[in-house]
Coordinates of C-alpha atoms in Angstrom, one line a residue:
Chain A
M1 CA 142.3 -3.8 100.8
S2 CA 139.7 -4.4 103.4
S3 CA 136.9 -2.0 104.0
R4 CA 135.8 -1.0 107.5
V5 CA 132.8 -2.8 109.1
L6 CA 130.4 -1.1 111.4
I7 CA 128.6 -3.4 113.9
V8 CA 125.8 -2.2 116.1
G9 CA 124.2 -4.3 118.7
S10 CA 124.4 -5.5 122.3
V11 CA 127.5 -5.7 124.5
A12 CA 126.6 -7.9 127.4
L13 CA 127.6 -9.9 130.4
D14 CA 126.3 -13.5 130.2
D15 CA 125.7 -16.2 132.9
V16 CA 125.6 -19.3 130.8
K17 CA 125.0 -22.9 131.9
T18 CA 125.3 -25.9 129.5
P19 CA 125.8 -29.6 130.1
R20 CA 129.5 -28.8 129.7
G21 CA 129.9 -26.2 132.4
Q22 CA 128.8 -22.9 133.8
H23 CA 130.3 -19.4 133.6
H24 CA 129.3 -16.1 135.1
R25 CA 129.6 -12.6 133.7
V26 CA 131.5 -13.6 130.6
L27 CA 131.6 -11.3 127.6
G28 CA 128.5 -11.7 125.6
G29 CA 126.1 -9.7 123.3
S30 CA 125.5 -9.8 119.6
A31 CA 127.9 -7.0 118.7
S32 CA 130.8 -8.5 120.8
Y33 CA 130.4 -11.9 119.1
G34 CA 130.0 -10.4 115.6
S35 CA 132.9 -8.0 116.0
I36 CA 135.5 -10.5 117.2
A37 CA 134.7 -12.8 114.2
A38 CA 134.6 -10.0 111.7
S39 CA 137.9 -8.5 112.9
L40 CA 139.9 -11.5 111.8
F41 CA 139.2 -10.4 108.2
S42 CA 138.6 -6.6 108.2
P43 CA 138.8 -3.6 110.6
V44 CA 135.8 -3.3 112.8
D45 CA 134.1 -0.4 114.5
I46 CA 131.7 -1.5 117.2
V47 CA 128.8 0.6 118.6
G48 CA 127.1 -0.4 121.8
V49 CA 126.5 0.7 125.4
V50 CA 127.6 -0.7 128.8
G51 CA 127.5 0.3 132.4
D52 CA 130.5 1.2 134.5
D53 CA 130.3 -2.3 136.0
F54 CA 131.6 -3.6 132.6
P55 CA 135.0 -5.3 133.3
P56 CA 137.8 -3.4 131.5
E57 CA 139.4 -6.7 130.5
H58 CA 136.5 -7.2 128.2
I59 CA 137.3 -4.0 126.4
V60 CA 141.0 -5.1 126.3
Q61 CA 139.8 -8.4 124.8
L62 CA 137.9 -6.7 122.0
E63 CA 140.8 -4.3 121.3
T64 CA 143.3 -7.2 121.4
C65 CA 141.3 -8.8 118.6
G66 CA 141.6 -5.6 116.6
V67 CA 138.1 -4.2 117.3
N68 CA 137.9 -0.4 117.6
T69 CA 135.8 0.1 120.8
R70 CA 135.6 3.9 120.8
G71 CA 132.0 3.5 119.9
I72 CA 131.1 1.7 123.1
E73 CA 129.5 4.2 125.4
I74 CA 130.1 3.6 129.1
V75 CA 127.3 5.0 131.2
R76 CA 128.4 6.1 134.6
G77 CA 126.4 4.5 137.4
G78 CA 124.6 2.3 134.9
K79 CA 124.5 -1.5 134.7
T80 CA 125.6 -3.5 131.7
F81 CA 123.0 -5.7 130.0
H82 CA 123.1 -9.0 131.9
W83 CA 121.6 -12.2 130.5
G84 CA 121.4 -15.6 132.2
G85 CA 120.4 -18.7 130.4
E86 CA 120.8 -22.4 130.1
Y87 CA 121.1 -24.9 127.3
S88 CA 120.3 -28.6 127.5
G89 CA 119.7 -31.6 125.2
E90 CA 120.6 -30.8 121.7
M91 CA 121.3 -27.2 122.8
N92 CA 119.5 -25.7 119.9
E93 CA 117.7 -23.2 122.1
A94 CA 118.4 -21.6 125.4
V95 CA 116.0 -21.3 128.4
T96 CA 116.4 -17.7 129.6
H97 CA 116.6 -17.4 133.4
F98 CA 116.8 -13.6 133.6
T99 CA 117.3 -10.6 131.3
E100 CA 118.4 -7.4 133.0
L101 CA 118.5 -4.8 130.3
G102 CA 120.3 -2.2 132.4
V103 CA 121.6 0.7 130.2
F104 CA 120.7 -1.3 127.1
E105 CA 117.0 -0.5 127.8
H106 CA 117.7 3.1 126.7
F107 CA 120.3 2.4 124.1
N108 CA 120.0 5.0 121.3
P109 CA 122.9 4.3 119.0
T110 CA 124.8 7.4 117.9
I111 CA 127.2 6.6 115.2
P112 CA 130.5 8.5 115.5
D113 CA 131.1 10.7 112.5
D114 CA 134.1 8.8 111.2
Y115 CA 132.1 5.5 111.3
R116 CA 129.3 6.8 109.1
E117 CA 131.1 6.2 105.9
N118 CA 131.8 2.5 106.6
D119 CA 130.9 0.5 103.6
F120 CA 129.8 -2.6 105.5
I121 CA 127.2 -2.6 108.2
F122 CA 125.9 -5.4 110.4
L123 CA 122.8 -4.4 112.3
A124 CA 122.8 -7.1 115.0
N125 CA 119.5 -7.9 116.8
I126 CA 118.2 -4.8 118.4
H127 CA 114.8 -3.0 118.2
P128 CA 113.9 -2.3 114.6
A129 CA 113.4 1.4 115.5
L130 CA 117.1 1.5 116.5
Q131 CA 118.1 -0.3 113.4
L132 CA 116.3 2.4 111.4
R133 CA 118.1 5.1 113.4
V134 CA 121.4 3.6 112.4
L135 CA 120.5 3.5 108.8
E136 CA 119.5 7.1 108.9
Q137 CA 122.9 8.1 110.3
V138 CA 125.1 6.3 107.8
K139 CA 126.1 7.2 104.2
K140 CA 125.1 4.7 101.5
P141 CA 127.0 1.5 102.5
K142 CA 128.0 -1.1 99.9
L143 CA 126.4 -3.8 102.0
S144 CA 124.1 -3.8 105.0
I145 CA 123.0 -6.9 106.9
C146 CA 120.1 -7.1 109.3
D147 CA 119.5 -9.6 112.0
S148 CA 116.3 -9.7 114.2
M149 CA 114.4 -12.0 116.5
N150 CA 111.0 -13.5 117.2
L151 CA 110.1 -10.8 119.7
W152 CA 110.3 -8.0 117.0
I153 CA 108.5 -10.2 114.5
S154 CA 105.6 -10.5 116.9
T155 CA 105.5 -6.9 118.2
E156 CA 107.2 -4.7 115.6
R157 CA 106.6 -6.5 112.3
D158 CA 105.8 -3.4 110.2
M159 CA 108.8 -1.6 111.4
L160 CA 111.0 -4.6 110.9
I161 CA 109.7 -4.9 107.3
Q162 CA 110.7 -1.2 106.8
V163 CA 114.2 -2.1 107.9
L164 CA 114.4 -5.1 105.7
K165 CA 113.3 -3.0 102.7
R166 CA 116.3 -0.8 103.3
V167 CA 119.1 -3.4 103.7
D168 CA 120.8 -5.8 101.3
V169 CA 120.8 -9.0 103.3
A170 CA 118.3 -10.4 105.8
L171 CA 119.8 -12.8 108.3
L172 CA 117.2 -14.8 110.3
N173 CA 116.9 -18.3 111.6
D174 CA 114.5 -20.6 109.8
Q175 CA 111.7 -20.3 112.5
E176 CA 111.9 -16.5 112.4
A177 CA 111.8 -16.4 108.6
M178 CA 108.7 -18.6 108.4
M179 CA 107.1 -16.7 111.3
L180 CA 107.6 -13.4 109.6
F181 CA 105.5 -14.5 106.6
E182 CA 103.2 -16.9 108.5
T183 CA 104.3 -19.9 106.3
H184 CA 105.5 -23.3 107.1
S185 CA 107.7 -23.4 104.0
L186 CA 111.2 -22.0 104.2
P187 CA 111.6 -21.5 100.5
T188 CA 108.3 -19.6 100.5
A189 CA 109.6 -17.4 103.3
A190 CA 112.9 -16.8 101.5
R191 CA 111.0 -15.9 98.3
Q192 CA 109.0 -13.3 100.3
L193 CA 112.1 -11.8 101.7
L194 CA 113.6 -11.4 98.3
D195 CA 110.4 -9.8 97.1
L196 CA 111.0 -7.1 99.6
G197 CA 114.0 -6.1 97.5
L198 CA 116.6 -7.9 99.5
R199 CA 119.5 -9.3 97.5
H200 CA 120.1 -12.2 99.8
A201 CA 118.1 -14.1 102.5
I202 CA 120.5 -15.9 104.7
I203 CA 118.9 -18.5 106.9
K204 CA 120.6 -19.9 110.0
K205 CA 119.5 -23.4 110.9
G206 CA 121.5 -24.2 114.1
S207 CA 122.9 -27.7 114.0
H208 CA 121.6 -28.0 110.4
G209 CA 123.9 -25.3 109.1
A210 CA 122.9 -22.4 107.0
Q211 CA 121.2 -21.8 103.6
M212 CA 121.3 -18.7 101.4
F213 CA 118.6 -17.8 98.9
S214 CA 118.9 -15.2 96.1
N215 CA 117.6 -14.6 92.7
E216 CA 120.6 -16.6 91.5
G217 CA 119.5 -19.8 93.3
T218 CA 120.2 -21.3 96.7
F219 CA 123.4 -22.5 98.5
A220 CA 123.4 -24.7 101.6
V221 CA 126.1 -25.7 104.0
P222 CA 125.9 -28.1 106.9
A223 CA 127.3 -27.3 110.3
V224 CA 130.9 -28.4 110.7
P225 CA 130.5 -31.8 112.4
L226 CA 131.6 -31.4 116.0
D227 CA 131.6 -34.1 118.6
T228 CA 131.4 -31.7 121.5
V229 CA 129.6 -28.4 121.7
Q230 CA 130.5 -26.5 124.9
D231 CA 128.3 -23.4 124.5
P232 CA 126.2 -22.4 121.5
T233 CA 125.8 -18.8 122.7
G234 CA 126.7 -16.4 120.0
A235 CA 126.9 -18.9 117.1
G236 CA 124.6 -16.9 114.9
D237 CA 126.3 -13.6 115.6
T238 CA 129.7 -15.1 115.1
F239 CA 128.5 -16.5 111.8
A240 CA 127.3 -13.1 110.8
G241 CA 130.6 -11.5 111.8
G242 CA 132.7 -13.9 109.9
L243 CA 130.4 -13.4 106.9
I244 CA 130.5 -9.6 106.8
G245 CA 134.2 -9.5 107.7
Y246 CA 135.1 -11.8 104.8
L247 CA 132.9 -9.8 102.4
A248 CA 134.5 -6.6 103.5
S249 CA 137.9 -8.1 102.6
R250 CA 136.8 -8.9 99.0
E251 CA 137.1 -6.6 96.0
T252 CA 133.9 -7.8 94.4
L253 CA 130.6 -8.8 96.0
D254 CA 129.5 -11.3 93.4
E255 CA 127.4 -14.4 94.2
M256 CA 130.5 -16.6 94.7
S257 CA 131.9 -14.2 97.3
F258 CA 128.6 -14.6 99.2
R259 CA 128.9 -18.3 99.0
Q260 CA 132.5 -18.2 100.3
A261 CA 131.3 -15.8 103.0
I262 CA 128.7 -18.3 104.2
M263 CA 131.4 -20.9 104.4
V264 CA 133.7 -18.6 106.4
G265 CA 130.8 -17.6 108.7
S266 CA 130.1 -21.3 109.3
A267 CA 133.7 -22.0 110.0
C268 CA 133.8 -19.2 112.6
A269 CA 130.5 -20.4 114.2
S270 CA 132.1 -23.9 114.5
F271 CA 134.9 -22.4 116.6
V272 CA 132.8 -20.2 118.9
V273 CA 130.7 -23.1 120.2
E274 CA 133.8 -25.1 121.1
D275 CA 134.3 -23.0 124.3
F276 CA 132.3 -20.6 126.4
S277 CA 131.9 -16.9 125.4
V278 CA 134.4 -15.6 122.8
R279 CA 137.4 -17.7 124.1
E280 CA 137.7 -19.8 121.0
T281 CA 137.0 -17.1 118.5
A282 CA 139.6 -14.9 120.1
R283 CA 142.1 -17.7 119.3
M284 CA 141.0 -18.1 115.6
S285 CA 143.5 -17.6 112.8
K286 CA 143.1 -17.5 109.1
E287 CA 144.9 -20.9 108.9
K288 CA 142.3 -22.4 111.3
I289 CA 139.5 -20.9 109.2
R290 CA 141.0 -22.3 106.0
G291 CA 141.2 -25.8 107.6
R292 CA 137.5 -25.8 108.5
Y293 CA 136.5 -24.2 105.2
E294 CA 138.3 -27.0 103.3
K295 CA 136.6 -29.6 105.5
L296 CA 133.2 -28.1 104.7
Q297 CA 134.0 -27.8 101.0
A298 CA 134.9 -31.4 100.9
A299 CA 131.5 -32.2 102.5
L300 CA 129.8 -30.5 99.5
H301 CA 131.7 -32.1 96.7
V302 CA 129.8 -34.3 94.3
D303 CA 130.2 -35.4 90.6
P304 CA 127.5 -35.1 88.0
V305 CA 125.0 -37.9 87.9
E306 CA 125.6 -40.8 85.6
L307 CA 122.3 -42.2 84.4
G308 CA 122.5 -45.2 82.0
Chain B
M1 CA 124.2 -53.5 83.6
S2 CA 122.0 -53.0 86.6
S3 CA 121.8 -55.5 89.4
R4 CA 118.5 -56.6 90.9
V5 CA 117.3 -55.0 94.1
L6 CA 115.4 -56.8 96.8
I7 CA 113.1 -54.6 98.9
V8 CA 111.3 -56.0 102.0
G9 CA 108.8 -54.0 104.0
S10 CA 105.3 -52.9 104.3
V11 CA 102.7 -52.7 101.5
A12 CA 99.8 -50.7 102.9
L13 CA 96.7 -48.6 102.3
D14 CA 96.9 -45.1 103.7
D15 CA 94.3 -42.6 104.7
V16 CA 96.3 -39.3 104.6
K17 CA 95.2 -35.8 105.5
T18 CA 97.4 -32.8 105.0
P19 CA 96.7 -29.0 104.7
R20 CA 96.6 -29.7 100.9
G21 CA 94.0 -32.4 100.8
Q22 CA 92.8 -35.8 101.9
H23 CA 93.0 -39.2 100.3
H24 CA 91.7 -42.6 101.4
R25 CA 93.1 -46.1 100.9
V26 CA 95.8 -44.9 98.6
L27 CA 98.9 -47.1 98.0
G28 CA 101.3 -46.7 100.9
G29 CA 103.9 -48.7 102.8
S30 CA 107.7 -48.5 102.9
A31 CA 108.3 -51.2 100.4
S32 CA 105.9 -49.7 97.9
Y33 CA 107.5 -46.2 98.1
G34 CA 111.0 -47.7 98.0
S35 CA 110.3 -50.0 95.1
I36 CA 108.8 -47.5 92.8
A37 CA 111.7 -45.1 93.2
A38 CA 114.3 -47.8 92.9
S39 CA 112.7 -49.3 89.8
L40 CA 113.5 -46.2 87.8
F41 CA 117.2 -47.2 87.9
S42 CA 117.3 -51.0 88.4
P43 CA 115.1 -54.0 88.4
V44 CA 113.3 -54.5 91.7
D45 CA 111.8 -57.5 93.5
I46 CA 109.5 -56.6 96.3
V47 CA 108.5 -58.8 99.2
G48 CA 105.5 -58.0 101.4
V49 CA 102.1 -59.1 102.4
V50 CA 98.6 -57.8 101.8
G51 CA 95.0 -59.0 102.3
D52 CA 92.6 -59.8 99.6
D53 CA 91.0 -56.3 100.1
F54 CA 94.1 -54.9 98.4
P55 CA 93.0 -53.2 95.2
P56 CA 94.4 -55.0 92.1
E57 CA 95.1 -51.6 90.5
H58 CA 97.8 -51.0 93.1
I59 CA 99.5 -54.2 92.0
V60 CA 99.1 -53.0 88.4
Q61 CA 100.7 -49.7 89.4
L62 CA 103.7 -51.3 90.9
E63 CA 104.1 -53.7 87.9
T64 CA 103.7 -50.7 85.5
C65 CA 106.6 -49.1 87.2
G66 CA 108.6 -52.2 86.5
V67 CA 108.5 -53.7 90.0
N68 CA 108.3 -57.5 90.1
T69 CA 105.4 -58.1 92.6
R70 CA 105.5 -61.9 92.6
G71 CA 106.9 -61.7 96.2
I72 CA 103.8 -59.9 97.5
E73 CA 101.8 -62.6 99.3
I74 CA 98.0 -62.1 99.2
V75 CA 96.4 -63.6 102.2
R76 CA 92.8 -64.8 101.5
G77 CA 90.3 -63.3 104.0
G78 CA 93.0 -61.0 105.4
K79 CA 93.0 -57.3 105.7
T80 CA 95.8 -55.1 104.3
F81 CA 97.9 -53.0 106.7
H82 CA 95.9 -49.8 106.9
W83 CA 97.3 -46.6 108.3
G84 CA 95.6 -43.3 108.9
G85 CA 97.4 -40.1 109.7
E86 CA 97.5 -36.4 109.4
Y87 CA 100.2 -33.7 108.8
S88 CA 100.0 -30.1 109.8
G89 CA 102.3 -27.1 110.1
E90 CA 105.8 -27.8 108.7
M91 CA 104.6 -31.4 108.1
N92 CA 107.8 -32.8 109.5
E93 CA 105.9 -35.5 111.4
A94 CA 102.5 -37.1 111.1
V95 CA 100.0 -37.6 113.9
T96 CA 98.7 -41.2 113.5
H97 CA 94.9 -41.6 113.8
F98 CA 94.9 -45.4 113.5
T99 CA 97.1 -48.3 112.6
E100 CA 95.4 -51.5 111.6
L101 CA 98.2 -54.0 111.1
G102 CA 95.9 -56.7 109.5
V103 CA 98.0 -59.4 107.8
F104 CA 101.1 -57.4 108.4
E105 CA 100.9 -58.3 112.1
H106 CA 102.0 -61.9 111.3
F107 CA 104.3 -60.9 108.3
N108 CA 107.1 -63.4 108.2
P109 CA 109.0 -62.7 105.1
T110 CA 109.9 -65.7 102.9
I111 CA 112.3 -64.7 100.2
P112 CA 111.6 -66.5 96.9
D113 CA 114.5 -68.6 95.9
D114 CA 115.3 -66.5 92.8
Y115 CA 115.5 -63.3 94.9
R116 CA 118.0 -64.7 97.3
E117 CA 121.0 -63.9 95.1
N118 CA 120.1 -60.3 94.6
D119 CA 123.1 -58.1 95.2
F120 CA 121.3 -55.1 96.6
I121 CA 118.9 -55.4 99.6
F122 CA 116.8 -52.7 101.2
L123 CA 115.4 -53.7 104.6
A124 CA 112.7 -51.1 105.0
N125 CA 111.3 -50.4 108.4
I126 CA 110.0 -53.7 109.9
H127 CA 110.7 -55.5 113.2
P128 CA 114.4 -56.2 113.5
A129 CA 113.7 -59.9 114.1
L130 CA 112.2 -60.0 110.6
Q131 CA 115.1 -58.0 109.2
L132 CA 117.4 -60.7 110.6
R133 CA 115.2 -63.4 109.1
V134 CA 115.7 -61.8 105.7
L135 CA 119.4 -61.6 106.1
E136 CA 119.5 -65.3 107.0
Q137 CA 117.8 -66.2 103.8
V138 CA 119.9 -64.2 101.3
K139 CA 123.3 -65.0 99.9
K140 CA 126.0 -62.4 100.6
P141 CA 124.8 -59.2 98.9
K142 CA 127.1 -56.5 97.6
L143 CA 125.1 -53.9 99.6
S144 CA 122.5 -54.1 102.3
I145 CA 120.7 -51.1 103.7
C146 CA 118.7 -51.1 106.9
D147 CA 116.0 -48.6 108.0
S148 CA 114.3 -48.7 111.4
M149 CA 112.2 -46.5 113.6
N150 CA 111.9 -45.1 117.2
L151 CA 109.6 -48.0 118.3
W152 CA 112.3 -50.6 117.6
I153 CA 115.0 -48.4 119.1
S154 CA 113.0 -48.3 122.4
T155 CA 111.8 -51.9 122.5
E156 CA 114.2 -54.0 120.5
R157 CA 117.5 -52.1 120.7
D158 CA 119.7 -55.2 121.1
M159 CA 118.2 -56.9 118.1
L160 CA 118.4 -53.8 116.0
I161 CA 122.1 -53.5 116.9
Q162 CA 122.5 -57.1 115.7
V163 CA 120.9 -56.2 112.4
L164 CA 123.1 -53.1 112.0
K165 CA 126.2 -55.1 112.6
R166 CA 125.3 -57.3 109.7
V167 CA 124.4 -54.6 107.1
D168 CA 126.5 -52.1 105.2
V169 CA 124.5 -49.0 105.5
A170 CA 122.2 -47.6 108.3
L171 CA 119.5 -45.3 107.2
L172 CA 117.9 -43.4 110.1
N173 CA 116.5 -40.0 110.7
D174 CA 118.5 -37.7 113.0
Q175 CA 116.3 -38.1 116.0
E176 CA 116.5 -41.9 115.7
A177 CA 120.2 -42.0 115.3
M178 CA 120.7 -39.8 118.4
M179 CA 118.1 -41.8 120.4
L180 CA 119.9 -45.1 119.5
F181 CA 123.1 -44.0 121.3
E182 CA 121.5 -41.6 123.8
T183 CA 123.4 -38.6 122.6
H184 CA 122.4 -35.1 121.5
S185 CA 125.1 -34.9 119.0
L186 CA 124.5 -36.2 115.5
P187 CA 128.2 -36.6 114.6
T188 CA 128.6 -38.7 117.8
A189 CA 125.7 -40.9 116.9
A190 CA 127.1 -41.3 113.4
R191 CA 130.5 -42.2 114.8
Q192 CA 128.9 -44.9 116.9
L193 CA 127.1 -46.3 113.9
L194 CA 130.4 -46.5 112.0
D195 CA 132.0 -48.2 115.0
L196 CA 129.5 -51.0 114.7
G197 CA 131.2 -51.9 111.4
L198 CA 128.8 -50.0 109.1
R199 CA 130.4 -48.5 106.0
H200 CA 128.0 -45.6 105.9
A201 CA 125.5 -43.9 108.2
I202 CA 123.0 -42.0 106.2
I203 CA 120.9 -39.6 108.2
K204 CA 117.5 -38.3 106.9
K205 CA 116.8 -34.8 108.2
G206 CA 113.3 -34.1 106.7
S207 CA 113.1 -30.6 105.3
H208 CA 116.8 -30.1 106.2
G209 CA 117.9 -32.7 103.7
A210 CA 120.2 -35.6 104.3
Q211 CA 123.8 -36.2 105.5
M212 CA 126.1 -39.1 105.0
F213 CA 128.9 -40.1 107.4
S214 CA 131.7 -42.6 106.6
N215 CA 135.3 -43.1 107.5
E216 CA 136.0 -41.0 104.4
G217 CA 134.2 -37.9 105.8
T218 CA 130.8 -36.4 105.6
F219 CA 128.5 -35.3 102.7
A220 CA 125.5 -33.1 103.1
V221 CA 122.7 -32.1 100.8
P222 CA 119.8 -29.8 101.5
A223 CA 116.2 -30.7 100.5
V224 CA 115.3 -29.5 97.0
P225 CA 113.6 -26.1 97.7
L226 CA 109.9 -26.7 97.1
D227 CA 107.2 -24.0 97.6
T228 CA 104.5 -26.5 98.0
V229 CA 104.6 -29.9 99.7
Q230 CA 101.4 -31.8 99.2
D231 CA 102.1 -34.9 101.3
P232 CA 105.4 -35.9 102.9
T233 CA 104.4 -39.6 103.4
G234 CA 107.0 -41.9 102.0
A235 CA 109.7 -39.3 101.5
G236 CA 112.3 -41.3 103.5
D237 CA 111.5 -44.6 101.8
T238 CA 111.5 -43.0 98.4
F239 CA 114.9 -41.5 99.2
A240 CA 116.1 -44.9 100.1
G241 CA 114.6 -46.5 97.0
G242 CA 116.3 -43.9 94.7
L243 CA 119.6 -44.4 96.6
I244 CA 119.8 -48.1 96.3
G245 CA 118.3 -48.2 92.8
Y246 CA 121.0 -45.8 91.6
L247 CA 123.8 -47.8 93.4
A248 CA 122.6 -51.0 91.8
S249 CA 122.9 -49.4 88.4
R250 CA 126.6 -48.5 89.1
E251 CA 129.6 -50.6 88.3
T252 CA 131.6 -49.6 91.3
L253 CA 130.4 -48.7 94.8
D254 CA 133.1 -46.1 95.6
E255 CA 132.5 -43.1 97.9
M256 CA 131.5 -40.8 95.0
S257 CA 128.8 -43.3 93.9
F258 CA 127.3 -43.0 97.3
R259 CA 127.4 -39.2 97.2
Q260 CA 125.7 -39.3 93.8
A261 CA 123.2 -41.8 95.2
I262 CA 122.3 -39.5 98.1
M263 CA 121.6 -36.8 95.5
V264 CA 119.5 -39.1 93.4
G265 CA 117.6 -40.2 96.5
S266 CA 117.0 -36.5 97.4
A267 CA 115.8 -35.8 93.9
C268 CA 113.3 -38.7 94.2
A269 CA 112.1 -37.6 97.6
S270 CA 111.5 -34.1 96.2
F271 CA 109.1 -35.6 93.7
V272 CA 107.2 -37.9 96.0
V273 CA 106.1 -35.0 98.3
E274 CA 104.7 -33.0 95.4
D275 CA 101.6 -35.2 95.3
F276 CA 99.8 -37.8 97.4
S277 CA 100.9 -41.4 97.6
V278 CA 103.2 -42.5 94.7
R279 CA 101.4 -40.4 92.0
E280 CA 104.4 -38.2 91.4
T281 CA 107.1 -40.9 91.7
A282 CA 105.3 -43.1 89.2
R283 CA 105.6 -40.2 86.8
M284 CA 109.4 -39.7 87.4
S285 CA 111.8 -40.0 84.5
K286 CA 115.6 -40.0 84.4
E287 CA 115.5 -36.6 82.7
K288 CA 113.4 -35.2 85.6
I289 CA 115.9 -36.7 88.1
R290 CA 118.8 -35.2 86.2
G291 CA 117.1 -31.8 86.4
R292 CA 116.7 -31.9 90.1
Y293 CA 120.1 -33.4 90.6
E294 CA 121.7 -30.5 88.7
K295 CA 119.7 -28.0 90.7
L296 CA 121.0 -29.6 93.9
Q297 CA 124.5 -29.8 92.6
A298 CA 124.4 -26.1 91.9
A299 CA 123.3 -25.4 95.4
L300 CA 126.5 -27.1 96.7
H301 CA 129.0 -25.4 94.5
V302 CA 131.6 -23.1 96.2
D303 CA 135.1 -22.0 95.2
P304 CA 138.1 -22.2 97.6
V305 CA 138.4 -19.5 100.2
E306 CA 140.5 -16.5 99.4
L307 CA 142.2 -15.2 102.5
G308 CA 144.4 -12.1 102.1

């Protein structure tokens, strides 16, 4: 029996250019990516805000994937968060052309009453003050995951630390984690995250995959080898969505469930980058996930050492 | 019964500065690092050249580790290859302060007759023309591994491709592999390496570990999590040395042996960076390797996915 997942973050329109193509006003935003991936495994309630320029087909798209969109506030006369960016080379990082926050600038998430008892919460990358506001509105969840970004680490470090102390899992990329603790060592950064009281520090490493640290050790997975990446936008949020969606479908949250969830998240991320926006994740199936999972698992298999 | 390993490359004196300290004229060079790691598992014959300024204690150090140094030519009146460099930040790459090639400039490896039948050959990073000269002098080995660097990829690409077509394993870092085939995709670069007829493409990824590609799939290991890296010099060559030394100790060279060898190489590399020069690798034991191997193996363990 799956638990309900609450995902709070941005719902956006993206203009994306990569060496493989260019698309305008496609569905974007951390909460959109996360919700679509999570919804393959567990029921999802999304909370976000858009303007009345937001194409209804994007709402239909989310609903078709099984995401409950009642928590998306539509502001009359407002403009939806609109991001434009471009990837080149190894596509590990985007160059932002413009960021029009629109109604997202004054986003103040109000969690509908019937979402407040959700056991699984993904705080996608928004201002740490808003993440705290969400945490104040919800009952004690079984599992809360917090993402963030370099901007908040620079400008709102203390508040971000407060958020991290109140959640179970930190989800950051390697540069962010090291920046947060001013270290050049990822294991040191992970140790400091765990010292905040977090159960897991999950580090996203782009084309190098992901690595989880906990008091029970570390677990690392490579990215699924793909010859062609169309658009890396949303890979991290899709990873997070698959991860929390899978965990919400489990009866126990032991260490192995987290390892499996990292694998599922990686599998989801490997799909999202194969097309623009959420096109490919919307086409995911459990069977496709299983196939990628097994491929990744094979890439991790090794026998004990034999030393003469 | 271990086979003998032939290792051809540089034997050098290094001036190294890192955030953890600074050391002058310590033992360096790709062949030195590779030989000391390999010698823990199999007998090693090293071929290189030094000047008569080369401190005899470095020869003693190599011999103490079990490396046969008869193939190190000592040029009277010549200067040993002397490199000076500095690491900062994440220490993924050194800034070179000076490179005095000395006698290494005219290195023309002559393989002693009794080394020519060695079954395992590691061509450390030297000019591809010299790597070809080595291959012309040896009998058909069971396994040959070739390293290289960005300089030869830029200036001697055709000759390097000739070398790669004649060996069994290419050992490159991720940037070099992608540069060689002008791609931004590591899986694409690996595929092109295999298309040259190589059995394995082994990609070094610095603090992100290593990944092997073959026609039987891919295998990835993270770096052993270390809180403190003293000096990353020689990590790649130590990885290669541990890898080939372990393979030379095996009876069969099946895919699993290669996976184990990647793990052993990673374990060796995790030791070398814990101190300057070869200090820590000279102190390695099979028991210490086993410990790190088991730690890495635990970091790769995951159960099959459970999808409802």
